[in-house]
Short mmCIF file of C-alpha atoms in Angstrom, two decimals:
data_model
loop_
_atom_site.label_atom_id
_atom_site.label_comp_id
_atom_site.label_asym_id
_atom_site.label_seq_id
_atom_site.Cartn_x
_atom_site.Cartn_y
_atom_site.Cartn_z
CA UNK A 6 -17.94 -0.48 6.72
CA UNK A 7 -15.79 2.26 5.16
CA UNK A 8 -12.64 0.84 6.80
CA UNK A 9 -13.24 -2.65 5.40
CA UNK A 10 -14.02 -1.26 1.97
CA UNK A 11 -10.93 0.93 2.05
CA UNK A 12 -8.65 -1.92 3.06
CA UNK A 13 -10.17 -4.26 0.48
CA UNK A 14 -9.73 -1.63 -2.24
CA UNK A 15 -6.15 -0.90 -1.21
CA UNK A 16 -5.21 -4.57 -1.17
CA UNK A 17 -7.04 -5.23 -4.41
CA UNK A 18 -5.08 -2.40 -6.03
CA UNK A 19 -1.86 -3.96 -4.80
CA UNK A 20 -2.92 -7.38 -6.05
CA UNK A 21 -3.75 -6.00 -9.48
CA UNK A 22 -0.34 -4.37 -9.69
CA UNK A 23 1.49 -7.64 -8.96
CA UNK A 24 3.61 -8.78 -11.89
CA UNK A 25 2.03 -11.44 -14.06
CA UNK A 26 5.02 -13.80 -14.10
CA UNK A 27 4.90 -14.82 -10.45
CA UNK A 28 3.70 -18.35 -9.84
CA UNK A 29 0.48 -18.30 -7.83
CA UNK A 30 1.15 -21.88 -6.72
CA UNK A 31 4.21 -20.65 -4.79
CA UNK A 32 2.19 -18.09 -2.84
CA UNK A 33 -0.61 -19.37 -0.59
CA UNK A 34 -3.78 -17.33 -1.08
CA UNK A 35 -2.64 -15.80 -4.39
CA UNK A 36 -5.83 -16.96 -6.10
CA UNK A 37 -8.14 -15.83 -3.29
CA UNK A 38 -10.68 -13.07 -3.82
CA UNK A 39 -10.18 -10.21 -1.35
CA UNK A 40 -12.89 -10.01 1.30
CA UNK A 41 -13.20 -8.54 4.78
CA UNK A 42 -12.34 -11.88 6.41
CA UNK A 43 -9.15 -12.67 4.45
CA UNK A 44 -7.29 -9.37 4.19
CA UNK A 45 -4.15 -10.50 6.05
CA UNK A 46 -3.85 -13.53 3.73
CA UNK A 47 -4.37 -11.34 0.65
CA UNK A 48 -1.67 -8.95 1.84
CA UNK A 49 0.78 -11.81 2.43
CA UNK A 50 -0.02 -13.33 -0.97
CA UNK A 51 0.57 -9.99 -2.68
CA UNK A 52 3.89 -9.55 -0.90
CA UNK A 53 4.86 -13.10 -1.86
CA UNK A 54 4.08 -12.47 -5.54
CA UNK A 55 6.05 -9.22 -5.56
CA UNK A 56 9.00 -10.88 -3.84
CA UNK A 57 8.96 -13.76 -6.33
CA UNK A 58 9.38 -11.25 -9.13
CA UNK A 59 12.08 -9.37 -7.25
CA UNK A 60 14.00 -12.62 -6.66
CA UNK A 61 13.69 -13.49 -10.36
CA UNK A 62 15.49 -10.23 -11.11
CA UNK A 63 18.18 -10.65 -8.45
CA UNK A 64 16.64 -8.21 -5.99
CA UNK A 65 16.14 -8.74 -2.27
CA UNK A 66 12.65 -9.26 -0.88
CA UNK A 67 10.45 -6.62 0.64
CA UNK A 68 8.76 -6.86 4.04
CA UNK A 69 5.80 -5.16 5.65
CA UNK A 70 6.59 -1.88 7.38
CA UNK A 71 4.13 -0.82 10.08
CA UNK A 72 4.76 2.90 9.55
CA UNK A 73 4.16 2.71 5.81
CA UNK A 74 1.07 0.59 6.39
CA UNK A 75 -0.26 3.17 8.83
CA UNK A 76 0.25 6.02 6.36
CA UNK A 77 -1.28 3.99 3.52
CA UNK A 78 -4.35 2.79 5.36
CA UNK A 79 -4.98 6.20 6.91
CA UNK A 80 -4.79 7.93 3.54
CA UNK A 81 -6.98 5.32 1.85
CA UNK A 82 -9.61 5.83 4.56
CA UNK A 83 -9.36 9.58 4.13
CA UNK A 84 -9.86 9.34 0.35
CA UNK A 85 -13.01 7.27 0.89
CA UNK A 86 -14.37 9.49 3.67
CA UNK A 87 -13.73 12.73 1.78
CA UNK A 88 -14.59 11.32 -1.68
CA UNK A 89 -11.38 12.18 -3.52
CA UNK A 90 -8.71 10.18 -5.34
CA UNK A 91 -5.38 11.95 -5.67
CA UNK A 92 -1.77 11.90 -4.52
CA UNK A 93 -2.28 15.27 -2.85
CA UNK A 94 -5.11 15.70 -0.33
CA UNK A 95 -7.62 18.54 -0.76
CA UNK A 96 -5.86 20.45 2.03
CA UNK A 97 -2.53 20.19 0.16
CA UNK A 98 -1.03 17.41 2.29
CA UNK A 99 1.59 15.45 0.32
CA UNK A 100 3.05 11.96 0.46
CA UNK A 101 6.23 13.26 2.09
CA UNK A 102 4.15 14.93 4.81
CA UNK A 103 2.18 11.73 5.38
CA UNK A 104 5.35 9.65 5.65
CA UNK A 105 6.97 12.18 7.97
CA UNK A 106 3.89 12.27 10.22
CA UNK A 107 4.09 8.50 10.87
CA UNK A 108 7.83 8.68 11.57
CA UNK A 109 9.00 6.93 8.40
CA UNK A 110 10.97 9.89 7.09
CA UNK A 111 13.18 11.86 9.43
CA UNK A 112 12.50 15.27 7.93
CA UNK A 113 14.53 17.22 5.47
CA UNK A 114 13.85 17.39 1.77
CA UNK A 115 16.38 14.92 0.40
CA UNK A 116 13.79 12.18 -0.15
CA UNK A 117 12.59 10.78 -3.43
CA UNK A 118 9.36 8.89 -2.79
CA UNK A 119 6.50 7.58 -4.85
CA UNK A 120 3.18 5.92 -4.35
CA UNK A 121 0.66 3.88 -6.30
CA UNK A 122 -2.92 4.70 -5.37
CA UNK A 123 -4.39 3.04 -8.44
#
Protein backbone atom coordinates (compact mmCIF):
# COMPACT_ATOMS: atom_id res chain seq x y z
CA UNK A 1 0.00 0.00 0.00
CA UNK A 2 2.81 2.44 0.87
CA UNK A 3 4.53 1.77 -2.48
CA UNK A 4 1.38 2.55 -4.48
CA UNK A 5 0.72 5.66 -2.44
CA UNK A 6 4.31 6.80 -2.83
CA UNK A 7 4.29 6.31 -6.59
CA UNK A 8 0.92 8.02 -6.95
CA UNK A 9 2.14 10.97 -4.89
CA UNK A 10 5.38 11.24 -6.84
CA UNK A 11 3.60 11.15 -10.18
CA UNK A 12 0.93 13.54 -9.01
CA UNK A 13 3.65 15.98 -7.94
CA UNK A 14 5.20 15.70 -11.39
CA UNK A 15 1.83 16.21 -13.05
CA UNK A 16 1.13 19.30 -10.98
CA UNK A 17 4.48 20.76 -11.97
CA UNK A 18 3.79 20.34 -15.69
CA UNK A 19 3.59 23.67 -17.49
CA UNK A 20 0.09 24.95 -18.13
CA UNK A 21 0.56 25.72 -21.82
CA UNK A 22 0.92 22.14 -23.04
CA UNK A 23 -2.06 20.83 -24.97
CA UNK A 24 -3.62 17.90 -23.12
CA UNK A 25 -5.19 16.72 -26.39
CA UNK A 26 -1.69 16.02 -27.75
CA UNK A 27 -0.78 13.78 -24.82
CA UNK A 28 -2.87 10.63 -24.27
CA UNK A 29 -3.83 10.27 -20.62
CA UNK A 30 -3.05 13.90 -19.73
CA UNK A 31 -6.52 14.36 -18.27
CA UNK A 32 -6.50 11.08 -16.33
CA UNK A 33 -6.57 11.03 -12.55
CA UNK A 34 -3.58 9.15 -11.10
CA UNK A 35 -4.50 5.79 -9.58
CA UNK A 36 -2.68 2.57 -8.80
CA UNK A 37 -3.80 0.98 -12.07
CA UNK A 38 -2.74 3.79 -14.46
CA UNK A 39 0.64 4.96 -13.18
CA UNK A 40 2.61 4.11 -16.34
CA UNK A 41 0.11 6.09 -18.45
CA UNK A 42 0.25 9.04 -16.03
CA UNK A 43 4.05 9.02 -16.19
CA UNK A 44 4.01 8.99 -20.00
CA UNK A 45 1.42 11.78 -20.11
CA UNK A 46 3.52 13.91 -17.77
CA UNK A 47 6.63 13.34 -19.87
CA UNK A 48 4.65 14.22 -23.00
CA UNK A 49 3.41 17.49 -21.48
CA UNK A 50 6.90 18.47 -20.34
CA UNK A 51 8.35 17.64 -23.76
CA UNK A 52 5.65 19.68 -25.51
CA UNK A 53 6.75 22.70 -23.50
CA UNK A 54 10.41 21.99 -24.15
CA UNK A 55 9.76 21.74 -27.90
CA UNK A 56 7.84 25.04 -27.80
CA UNK A 57 11.01 26.64 -26.45
CA UNK A 58 13.38 24.97 -28.90
CA UNK A 59 14.69 22.39 -26.45
CA UNK A 60 15.13 18.68 -27.06
CA UNK A 61 12.82 16.20 -25.37
CA UNK A 62 13.52 14.31 -22.19
CA UNK A 63 13.25 10.54 -21.77
CA UNK A 64 12.83 8.24 -18.81
CA UNK A 65 16.07 7.18 -17.14
CA UNK A 66 15.92 3.95 -15.14
CA UNK A 67 18.65 5.02 -12.72
CA UNK A 68 16.97 8.33 -11.92
CA UNK A 69 13.62 6.57 -11.56
CA UNK A 70 15.17 4.10 -9.13
CA UNK A 71 16.65 6.87 -6.99
CA UNK A 72 13.40 8.84 -7.07
CA UNK A 73 11.05 6.00 -6.23
CA UNK A 74 13.36 4.67 -3.52
CA UNK A 75 13.60 8.08 -1.86
CA UNK A 76 9.86 8.70 -2.12
CA UNK A 77 9.22 5.35 -0.42
CA UNK A 78 11.75 6.21 2.26
CA UNK A 79 10.09 9.58 2.96
CA UNK A 80 6.73 7.85 3.41
CA UNK A 81 8.11 5.00 5.53
CA UNK A 82 10.12 7.32 7.80
CA UNK A 83 7.54 10.15 7.83
CA UNK A 84 9.75 13.01 6.64
CA UNK A 85 9.70 15.39 3.68
CA UNK A 86 13.06 16.95 2.86
CA UNK A 87 15.84 17.04 0.31
CA UNK A 88 18.23 15.63 2.89
CA UNK A 89 17.35 12.39 4.69
CA UNK A 90 17.38 12.26 8.50
CA UNK A 91 20.70 10.38 8.36
CA UNK A 92 22.24 13.20 6.27
CA UNK A 93 22.07 11.41 2.91
CA UNK A 94 21.97 13.92 0.04
CA UNK A 95 20.70 13.91 -3.53
CA UNK A 96 24.24 13.54 -4.88
CA UNK A 97 24.75 10.47 -2.68
CA UNK A 98 21.45 8.98 -3.86
CA UNK A 99 22.34 9.54 -7.51
CA UNK A 100 25.82 8.14 -7.03
CA UNK A 101 24.46 5.03 -5.28
CA UNK A 102 22.29 4.12 -8.31
CA UNK A 103 25.19 4.68 -10.72
CA UNK A 104 23.87 7.87 -12.33
CA UNK A 105 26.78 10.03 -11.21
CA UNK A 106 30.31 8.74 -11.53
CA UNK A 107 31.64 10.26 -8.34
CA UNK A 108 33.57 13.44 -7.85
CA UNK A 109 32.09 16.71 -6.74
CA UNK A 110 31.77 18.58 -10.03
CA UNK A 111 28.02 17.98 -10.29
CA UNK A 112 25.26 20.54 -10.06
CA UNK A 113 22.00 18.71 -9.46
CA UNK A 114 18.54 19.60 -8.25
CA UNK A 115 15.32 17.88 -7.40
CA UNK A 116 11.66 18.70 -6.99
CA UNK A 117 10.03 16.75 -4.18
CA UNK A 118 6.99 19.00 -3.99
